[in-house]
Coordinates of C-alpha atoms in Angstrom, one line a residue:
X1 CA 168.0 -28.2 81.3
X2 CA 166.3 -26.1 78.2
X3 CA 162.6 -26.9 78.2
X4 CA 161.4 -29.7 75.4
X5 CA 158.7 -31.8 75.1
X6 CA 158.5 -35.2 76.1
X7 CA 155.9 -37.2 73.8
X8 CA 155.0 -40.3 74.2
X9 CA 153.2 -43.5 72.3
X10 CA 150.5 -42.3 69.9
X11 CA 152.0 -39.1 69.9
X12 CA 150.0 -37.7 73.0
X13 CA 152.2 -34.1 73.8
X14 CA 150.9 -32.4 76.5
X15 CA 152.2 -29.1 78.2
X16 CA 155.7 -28.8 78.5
X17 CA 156.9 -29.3 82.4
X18 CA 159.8 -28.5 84.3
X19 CA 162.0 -30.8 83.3
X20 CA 165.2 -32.2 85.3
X21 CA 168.0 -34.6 85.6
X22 CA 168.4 -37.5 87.9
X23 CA 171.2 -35.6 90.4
X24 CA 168.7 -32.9 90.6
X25 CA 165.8 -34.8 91.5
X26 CA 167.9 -36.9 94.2
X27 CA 169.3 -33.7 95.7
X28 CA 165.7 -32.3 95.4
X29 CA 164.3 -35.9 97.4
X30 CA 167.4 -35.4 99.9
X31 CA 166.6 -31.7 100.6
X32 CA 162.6 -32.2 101.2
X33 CA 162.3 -29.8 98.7
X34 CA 160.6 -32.3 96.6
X35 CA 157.8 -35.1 97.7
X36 CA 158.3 -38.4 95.2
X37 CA 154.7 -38.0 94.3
X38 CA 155.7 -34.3 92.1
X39 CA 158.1 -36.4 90.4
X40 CA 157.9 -38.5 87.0
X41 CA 160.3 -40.1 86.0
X42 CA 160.7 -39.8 81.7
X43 CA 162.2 -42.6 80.0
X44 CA 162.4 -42.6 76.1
X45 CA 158.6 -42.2 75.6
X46 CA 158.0 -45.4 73.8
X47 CA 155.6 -47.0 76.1
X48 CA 152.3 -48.4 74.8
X49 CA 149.5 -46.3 76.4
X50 CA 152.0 -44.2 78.5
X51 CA 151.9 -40.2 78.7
X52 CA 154.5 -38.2 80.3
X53 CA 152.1 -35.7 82.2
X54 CA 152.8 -34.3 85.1
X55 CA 152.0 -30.5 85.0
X56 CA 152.5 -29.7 88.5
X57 CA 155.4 -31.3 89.1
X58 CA 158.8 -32.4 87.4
X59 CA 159.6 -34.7 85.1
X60 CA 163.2 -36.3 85.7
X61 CA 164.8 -36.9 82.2
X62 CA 165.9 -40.7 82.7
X63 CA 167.8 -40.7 79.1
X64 CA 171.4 -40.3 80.4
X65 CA 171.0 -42.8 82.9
X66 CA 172.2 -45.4 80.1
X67 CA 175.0 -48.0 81.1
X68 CA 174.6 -51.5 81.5
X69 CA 176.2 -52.2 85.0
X70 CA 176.9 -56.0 85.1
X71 CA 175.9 -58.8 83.1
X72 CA 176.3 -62.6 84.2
X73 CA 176.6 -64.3 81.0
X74 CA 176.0 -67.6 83.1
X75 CA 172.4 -67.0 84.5
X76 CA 171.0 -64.0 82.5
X77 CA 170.9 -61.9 85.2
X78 CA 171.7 -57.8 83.9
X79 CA 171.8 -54.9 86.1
X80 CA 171.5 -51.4 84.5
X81 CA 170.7 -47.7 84.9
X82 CA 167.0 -46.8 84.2
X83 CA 167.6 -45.4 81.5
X84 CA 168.9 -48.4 79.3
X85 CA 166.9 -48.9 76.0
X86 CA 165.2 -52.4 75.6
X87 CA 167.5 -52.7 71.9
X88 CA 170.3 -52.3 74.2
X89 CA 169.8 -55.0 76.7
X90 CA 169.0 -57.5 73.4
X91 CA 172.2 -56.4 72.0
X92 CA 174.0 -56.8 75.4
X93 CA 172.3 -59.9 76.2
X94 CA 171.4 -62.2 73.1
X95 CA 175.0 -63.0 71.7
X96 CA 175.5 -65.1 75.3
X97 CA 171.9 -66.9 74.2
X98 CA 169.6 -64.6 76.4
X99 CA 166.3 -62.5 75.0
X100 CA 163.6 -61.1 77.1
X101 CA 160.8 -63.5 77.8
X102 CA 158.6 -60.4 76.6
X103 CA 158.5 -57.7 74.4
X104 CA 156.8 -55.5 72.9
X105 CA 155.0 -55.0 69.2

């Protein structure tokens, strides 16, 4: 994966780290190679008061992890990859008369 930044809220950048993808850090957790503390997992950087720094370790890029795996139009209840934007789950959710109890702004 080429090396980028990953800013956050209020524009904090800090350091570039090693940055990975989710099969790398599970093969990494499977191997021992990697303890879950060296790990931080990066979503799209647009959490209030959230910075992505973790210069000793890896961050795992969550961004591709981005399908919605079920939805049950009956109670609400969504399952999806964590790396599923918060537009998307409205988008998925609201024409079958569900909206997240909270959000943010």
């Amino acid at each position: 994966m080429a090396a980028e930044r990953f800013p956050s809220f209020g524009l904090a950048t800090p350091p570039a780290p090693r940055a990975i993808g989710a099969d790398e850090a599970i093969s990494l957790l499977k191997s021992g190679q990697a303890k879950p503390a060296s790990l931080l997992a990066y979503g799209n950087g647009r959490s209030y008061g959230d910075s992505c720094q973790n210069g000793a370790g890896a961050v795992v890029d969550m961004r591709s992890l981005n399908r919605i795996r079920a939805f049950n139009a009956e109670t609400g209840v969504l399952e999806a990859d964590a790396g599923v934007l918060l537009s998307d789950i409205i988008a998925h959710a609201a024409p079958h008369g569900f909206f997240p109890a909270v959000v943010p702004g």
